[in-house]
CSV table of C-alpha atoms in Angstrom, one decimal:
chain,number,residue,atom,x,y,z
A,1,UNK,CA,11.1,15.6,3.9
A,2,UNK,CA,13.0,12.7,5.3
A,3,UNK,CA,11.4,13.2,8.7
A,4,UNK,CA,8.2,11.6,7.3
A,5,UNK,CA,10.0,8.3,7.0
A,6,UNK,CA,10.0,7.9,10.8
A,7,UNK,CA,6.7,7.6,12.6
A,8,UNK,CA,5.9,10.1,15.3
A,9,UNK,CA,6.3,9.2,19.0
A,10,UNK,CA,3.7,6.7,19.9
A,11,UNK,CA,3.1,5.6,16.3
A,12,UNK,CA,1.1,2.5,16.0
A,13,UNK,CA,-0.8,3.0,19.2
A,14,UNK,CA,-4.5,3.7,19.1
A,15,UNK,CA,-4.0,6.9,21.1
A,16,UNK,CA,-6.5,9.7,20.9
A,17,UNK,CA,-5.4,12.4,18.5
A,18,UNK,CA,-2.5,10.2,17.3
A,19,UNK,CA,-0.5,10.6,14.1
A,20,UNK,CA,1.3,7.5,12.7
A,21,UNK,CA,2.8,6.1,9.6
A,22,UNK,CA,0.8,3.2,8.2
A,23,UNK,CA,1.7,0.5,5.7
A,24,UNK,CA,-0.1,-2.5,4.1
A,25,UNK,CA,0.9,-4.8,7.0
A,26,UNK,CA,-0.8,-2.7,9.7
A,27,UNK,CA,-3.5,-0.9,7.7
A,28,UNK,CA,-6.3,-3.1,9.2
A,29,UNK,CA,-5.3,-2.5,12.8
A,30,UNK,CA,-4.3,1.2,12.6
A,31,UNK,CA,-7.0,2.4,10.2
A,32,UNK,CA,-9.9,0.0,9.9
A,33,UNK,CA,-10.1,-1.1,13.5
A,34,UNK,CA,-9.2,2.3,15.0
A,35,UNK,CA,-11.9,4.0,12.8
A,36,UNK,CA,-14.5,2.2,14.9
A,37,UNK,CA,-13.5,4.6,17.8
A,38,UNK,CA,-12.6,7.9,16.0
A,39,UNK,CA,-12.5,8.9,12.3
A,40,UNK,CA,-9.1,8.2,10.9
A,41,UNK,CA,-7.8,10.6,8.2
A,42,UNK,CA,-5.6,8.7,5.8
A,43,UNK,CA,-3.1,11.0,4.0
A,44,UNK,CA,-1.5,9.3,0.9
A,45,UNK,CA,1.6,11.2,0.0
A,46,UNK,CA,4.9,10.9,-1.9
A,47,UNK,CA,8.4,11.9,-0.8
A,48,UNK,CA,8.8,13.1,-4.4
A,49,UNK,CA,5.9,15.6,-4.1
A,50,UNK,CA,6.7,18.7,-2.0
A,51,UNK,CA,3.1,19.7,-2.0
A,52,UNK,CA,1.9,16.4,-0.5
A,53,UNK,CA,4.7,16.6,2.1
A,54,UNK,CA,3.5,20.1,3.1
A,55,UNK,CA,-0.1,18.9,3.4
A,56,UNK,CA,1.0,16.0,5.7
A,57,UNK,CA,2.8,18.5,7.9
A,58,UNK,CA,-0.3,20.6,8.1
A,59,UNK,CA,-2.4,17.6,9.0
A,60,UNK,CA,0.1,16.6,11.7
A,61,UNK,CA,-0.2,20.0,13.3
A,62,UNK,CA,-4.0,20.0,13.1
A,63,UNK,CA,-4.3,16.5,14.6
A,64,UNK,CA,-2.2,17.7,17.5
A,65,UNK,CA,-4.7,20.5,18.1
A,66,UNK,CA,-7.8,18.3,17.6
A,67,UNK,CA,-8.1,17.1,21.2
A,68,UNK,CA,-8.4,13.5,20.1
A,69,UNK,CA,-11.4,14.1,17.8
A,70,UNK,CA,-9.6,12.2,14.9
A,71,UNK,CA,-6.5,10.3,14.1
A,72,UNK,CA,-4.0,10.8,11.2
A,73,UNK,CA,-2.6,7.9,9.3
A,74,UNK,CA,0.1,8.9,6.8
A,75,UNK,CA,0.7,6.4,4.0
A,76,UNK,CA,3.6,6.7,1.5
A,77,UNK,CA,1.9,5.7,-1.7
A,78,UNK,CA,4.7,4.2,-3.7
A,79,UNK,CA,5.6,1.4,-1.2
A,80,UNK,CA,1.9,0.8,-0.4
A,81,UNK,CA,0.3,0.6,-3.8
A,82,UNK,CA,-2.5,-1.8,-2.6
A,83,UNK,CA,-3.8,0.9,-0.2
A,84,UNK,CA,-3.7,3.5,-2.9
A,85,UNK,CA,-5.5,1.2,-5.3
A,86,UNK,CA,-8.1,0.3,-2.7
A,87,UNK,CA,-9.0,4.0,-2.4
A,88,UNK,CA,-8.9,4.5,-6.1
A,89,UNK,CA,-6.2,7.1,-5.8
A,90,UNK,CA,-5.8,9.1,-9.1
A,91,UNK,CA,-3.2,11.6,-7.8
A,92,UNK,CA,-1.0,12.6,-4.9
A,93,UNK,CA,-1.7,13.9,-2.4
A,94,UNK,CA,-5.1,12.3,-1.6
A,95,UNK,CA,-6.8,12.5,1.8
A,96,UNK,CA,-9.5,10.0,2.8
A,97,UNK,CA,-11.5,10.0,6.0
A,98,UNK,CA,-12.4,6.5,7.2
A,99,UNK,CA,-15.1,5.9,9.8
A,100,UNK,CA,-16.4,2.6,11.0
A,101,UNK,CA,-14.1,0.8,8.6
A,102,UNK,CA,-15.5,2.6,5.5
A,103,UNK,CA,-14.4,5.6,3.5
A,104,UNK,CA,-16.5,8.6,4.4
A,105,UNK,CA,-15.1,11.6,2.5
A,106,UNK,CA,-12.0,12.5,0.5
A,107,UNK,CA,-10.2,15.3,-1.3
A,108,UNK,CA,-7.3,15.4,-3.7
A,109,UNK,CA,-4.5,17.9,-4.0
A,110,UNK,CA,-3.0,20.5,-1.7
A,111,UNK,CA,-5.7,22.7,-0.1
A,112,UNK,CA,-5.6,26.0,2.0
A,113,UNK,CA,-5.5,25.5,5.7
A,114,UNK,CA,-9.0,27.0,6.2
A,115,UNK,CA,-10.5,24.6,3.7
A,116,UNK,CA,-8.8,21.6,5.3
A,117,UNK,CA,-10.0,22.7,8.7
A,118,UNK,CA,-13.6,23.0,7.5
A,119,UNK,CA,-13.4,19.6,5.8
A,120,UNK,CA,-12.1,18.0,9.1
A,121,UNK,CA,-14.9,19.6,11.1
A,122,UNK,CA,-17.5,18.3,8.7
A,123,UNK,CA,-16.0,14.8,9.1
A,124,UNK,CA,-16.0,14.9,12.9
A,125,UNK,CA,-19.6,16.3,13.0
A,126,UNK,CA,-20.8,13.6,10.6
A,127,UNK,CA,-19.8,10.7,12.8
A,128,UNK,CA,-20.4,12.3,16.2
A,129,UNK,CA,-21.9,9.6,18.6
A,130,UNK,CA,-22.3,7.1,15.7
A,131,UNK,CA,-19.1,5.0,15.9
A,132,UNK,CA,-19.5,1.7,17.6
A,133,UNK,CA,-16.3,1.8,19.5
A,134,UNK,CA,-16.4,5.5,20.5
A,135,UNK,CA,-16.4,6.5,24.2
A,136,UNK,CA,-19.9,6.3,25.5
A,137,UNK,CA,-21.1,3.9,22.8
A,138,UNK,CA,-22.4,0.5,23.8
A,139,UNK,CA,-19.7,-2.0,24.6
A,140,UNK,CA,-19.1,-4.5,21.8
A,141,UNK,CA,-16.6,-7.1,21.0
A,142,UNK,CA,-13.1,-5.9,21.7
A,143,UNK,CA,-10.5,-6.2,18.9
A,144,UNK,CA,-8.2,-9.1,19.1
A,145,UNK,CA,-4.7,-8.3,20.6
A,146,UNK,CA,-2.0,-7.8,18.1
A,147,UNK,CA,0.3,-10.7,17.3
A,148,UNK,CA,3.8,-9.6,18.6
A,149,UNK,CA,5.5,-11.4,15.8
A,150,UNK,CA,3.6,-9.3,13.2
A,151,UNK,CA,4.2,-6.2,15.4
A,152,UNK,CA,8.0,-6.8,15.2
A,153,UNK,CA,7.8,-7.2,11.4
A,154,UNK,CA,5.8,-4.1,11.1
A,155,UNK,CA,8.2,-2.1,13.2
A,156,UNK,CA,11.0,-3.2,11.0
A,157,UNK,CA,9.0,-2.0,8.0
A,158,UNK,CA,8.3,1.3,9.7
A,159,UNK,CA,12.1,1.8,10.2
A,160,UNK,CA,12.9,0.9,6.6
A,161,UNK,CA,14.5,-2.4,7.6
A,162,UNK,CA,13.3,-4.6,4.7
A,163,UNK,CA,15.8,-7.5,5.5
A,164,UNK,CA,14.6,-7.5,9.1
A,165,UNK,CA,10.9,-7.5,8.1
A,166,UNK,CA,11.6,-10.3,5.6
A,167,UNK,CA,13.3,-12.4,8.3
A,168,UNK,CA,10.4,-11.8,10.7
A,169,UNK,CA,7.7,-12.8,8.3
A,170,UNK,CA,9.8,-15.8,7.2
A,171,UNK,CA,10.1,-17.0,10.8
A,172,UNK,CA,6.3,-16.8,11.1
A,173,UNK,CA,5.9,-19.0,8.0
A,174,UNK,CA,8.5,-21.4,9.3
A,175,UNK,CA,6.5,-21.9,12.5
A,176,UNK,CA,3.1,-21.7,10.7
A,177,UNK,CA,3.4,-22.9,7.1
A,178,UNK,CA,-0.3,-22.1,6.4
A,179,UNK,CA,-0.2,-18.5,7.6
A,180,UNK,CA,-1.5,-16.7,4.5
A,181,UNK,CA,-1.2,-13.2,6.1
A,182,UNK,CA,2.5,-13.7,6.6
A,183,UNK,CA,3.0,-15.2,3.2
A,184,UNK,CA,1.3,-12.2,1.5
A,185,UNK,CA,3.3,-9.8,3.6
A,186,UNK,CA,6.6,-11.6,2.8
A,187,UNK,CA,5.8,-11.4,-1.0
A,188,UNK,CA,5.2,-7.7,-0.6
A,189,UNK,CA,8.5,-7.1,1.3
A,190,UNK,CA,10.5,-9.1,-1.2
A,191,UNK,CA,9.0,-7.2,-4.1
A,192,UNK,CA,9.8,-3.9,-2.4
A,193,UNK,CA,13.4,-5.0,-1.7
A,194,UNK,CA,13.8,-5.8,-5.4
A,195,UNK,CA,11.9,-2.9,-6.9
A,196,UNK,CA,13.4,-0.1,-4.9
A,197,UNK,CA,16.8,-0.8,-6.5
A,198,UNK,CA,15.6,-0.4,-10.1
A,199,UNK,CA,16.6,2.8,-11.9
A,200,UNK,CA,14.0,5.2,-13.3
A,201,UNK,CA,15.4,4.5,-16.8
A,202,UNK,CA,14.2,0.8,-16.7
A,203,UNK,CA,11.1,1.4,-18.7
A,204,UNK,CA,12.9,3.3,-21.5
A,205,UNK,CA,15.5,0.5,-21.6
A,206,UNK,CA,12.8,-2.2,-21.9
A,207,UNK,CA,11.0,-0.2,-24.6
A,208,UNK,CA,14.2,0.0,-26.6
A,209,UNK,CA,15.0,-3.7,-26.2
A,210,UNK,CA,11.5,-5.4,-26.3
A,211,UNK,CA,12.9,-8.9,-26.3
A,212,UNK,CA,15.3,-8.4,-23.3
A,213,UNK,CA,13.7,-10.5,-20.6
A,214,UNK,CA,15.6,-9.1,-17.7
A,215,UNK,CA,14.9,-5.5,-18.9
A,216,UNK,CA,11.2,-6.3,-19.1
A,217,UNK,CA,11.2,-7.7,-15.6
A,218,UNK,CA,12.8,-4.5,-14.2
A,219,UNK,CA,10.4,-2.3,-16.1
A,220,UNK,CA,7.4,-4.3,-14.9
A,221,UNK,CA,8.6,-4.0,-11.3
A,222,UNK,CA,9.0,-0.3,-11.7
A,223,UNK,CA,5.5,0.1,-13.2
A,224,UNK,CA,4.0,-1.7,-10.3
A,225,UNK,CA,5.9,0.5,-7.9
A,226,UNK,CA,4.4,3.5,-9.8
A,227,UNK,CA,0.9,2.0,-9.3
A,228,UNK,CA,0.5,1.0,-12.9
A,229,UNK,CA,-0.2,-2.7,-12.6
A,230,UNK,CA,-2.1,-2.9,-16.0
A,231,UNK,CA,1.0,-1.6,-17.8
A,232,UNK,CA,3.3,-4.1,-15.9
A,233,UNK,CA,1.0,-7.0,-16.7
A,234,UNK,CA,0.6,-6.0,-20.4
A,235,UNK,CA,4.4,-5.7,-20.7
A,236,UNK,CA,5.0,-9.3,-19.5
A,237,UNK,CA,2.0,-10.7,-21.5
A,238,UNK,CA,3.5,-9.1,-24.6
A,239,UNK,CA,6.9,-10.7,-23.7
A,240,UNK,CA,5.2,-14.1,-23.4
A,241,UNK,CA,3.7,-13.8,-26.8
A,242,UNK,CA,7.1,-13.0,-28.4
A,243,UNK,CA,9.2,-15.6,-26.6
A,244,UNK,CA,9.4,-19.4,-26.4
A,245,UNK,CA,11.1,-22.1,-24.4
A,246,UNK,CA,12.9,-21.1,-21.2
A,247,UNK,CA,12.4,-17.4,-21.7
A,248,UNK,CA,8.7,-17.8,-22.1
A,249,UNK,CA,8.6,-19.9,-18.9
A,250,UNK,CA,10.5,-17.3,-17.0
A,251,UNK,CA,8.2,-14.5,-18.2
A,252,UNK,CA,5.1,-16.5,-17.2
A,253,UNK,CA,6.5,-17.4,-13.8
A,254,UNK,CA,7.3,-13.7,-13.1
A,255,UNK,CA,3.8,-12.6,-14.2
A,256,UNK,CA,2.2,-15.2,-11.9
A,257,UNK,CA,4.4,-13.9,-9.0
A,258,UNK,CA,3.2,-10.4,-9.7
A,259,UNK,CA,-0.4,-11.5,-9.7
A,260,UNK,CA,0.1,-12.8,-6.1
A,261,UNK,CA,0.8,-9.3,-4.9
A,262,UNK,CA,-2.8,-8.4,-5.4
A,263,UNK,CA,-6.2,-9.8,-4.4
A,264,UNK,CA,-7.1,-12.3,-7.1
A,265,UNK,CA,-10.6,-10.7,-7.5
A,266,UNK,CA,-9.2,-7.3,-8.5
A,267,UNK,CA,-10.7,-6.5,-11.9
A,268,UNK,CA,-7.2,-5.7,-13.5
A,269,UNK,CA,-5.9,-9.1,-12.2
A,270,UNK,CA,-8.9,-11.0,-13.7
A,271,UNK,CA,-8.5,-9.2,-17.0
A,272,UNK,CA,-4.7,-9.9,-17.1
A,273,UNK,CA,-5.3,-13.6,-16.4
A,274,UNK,CA,-7.6,-13.8,-19.3
A,275,UNK,CA,-5.0,-12.1,-21.5
A,276,UNK,CA,-2.4,-14.6,-20.3
A,277,UNK,CA,-4.6,-17.5,-21.1
A,278,UNK,CA,-5.2,-16.2,-24.6
A,279,UNK,CA,-1.4,-15.6,-25.0
A,280,UNK,CA,-0.6,-19.2,-24.0
A,281,UNK,CA,-3.3,-21.0,-25.9
């Protein structure tokens, strides 16, 4: 299963029939922009799910046999919770076909090869000759070239080098203090560096010690990593209600930091902010 952590040769390039690992930092380029040329099949999987790993292996073989009819973007769900949430993922594995920047079709759970092949054929047939960037389509505006600084940071992420990615994004911000894309990416990388070290027992520990601020922080991070933002937010809001003084300030500050990992218009963020206001006032 560990082989999925390394992108295939040529990963990241928009090559016909390509298969590549994708994260939040390069999702727009490798999936949304690329899907203007060919449909991109996004496979959300988990290293902890043998069934999802096997499905990814099947898709990797099929894309190699596709003759460039579609691309495969593999996304490890746990480190890329915003992608999973954007697609409304309810279980792993989930496979979504994206064409022209929009979801076209999806399925959840492991499927027999014949059924997967039939689904892929239907996707390719549905968009044949209709994508704006496809060969033979009218020439339009070409995508902007990738910023090499972001490419370096994304490559570090692809290789699991979180300190390297953090340093790369920090350097961009130092040069361009107003670069919001780099700021958002840096927050995500720092969260991942912190959350990946938390033991699975963190939630049980926090439940047993409800007034332990540090335990609550660890549990909330783990819940976010597990794609349960509502649970994480509710945990910290409950802590804010029960604490005062410095502890309450720490809990509020951490909650606001977690809000910044998401689009502020997300429904669960809006709801949590309302709960926070009620808890404070």
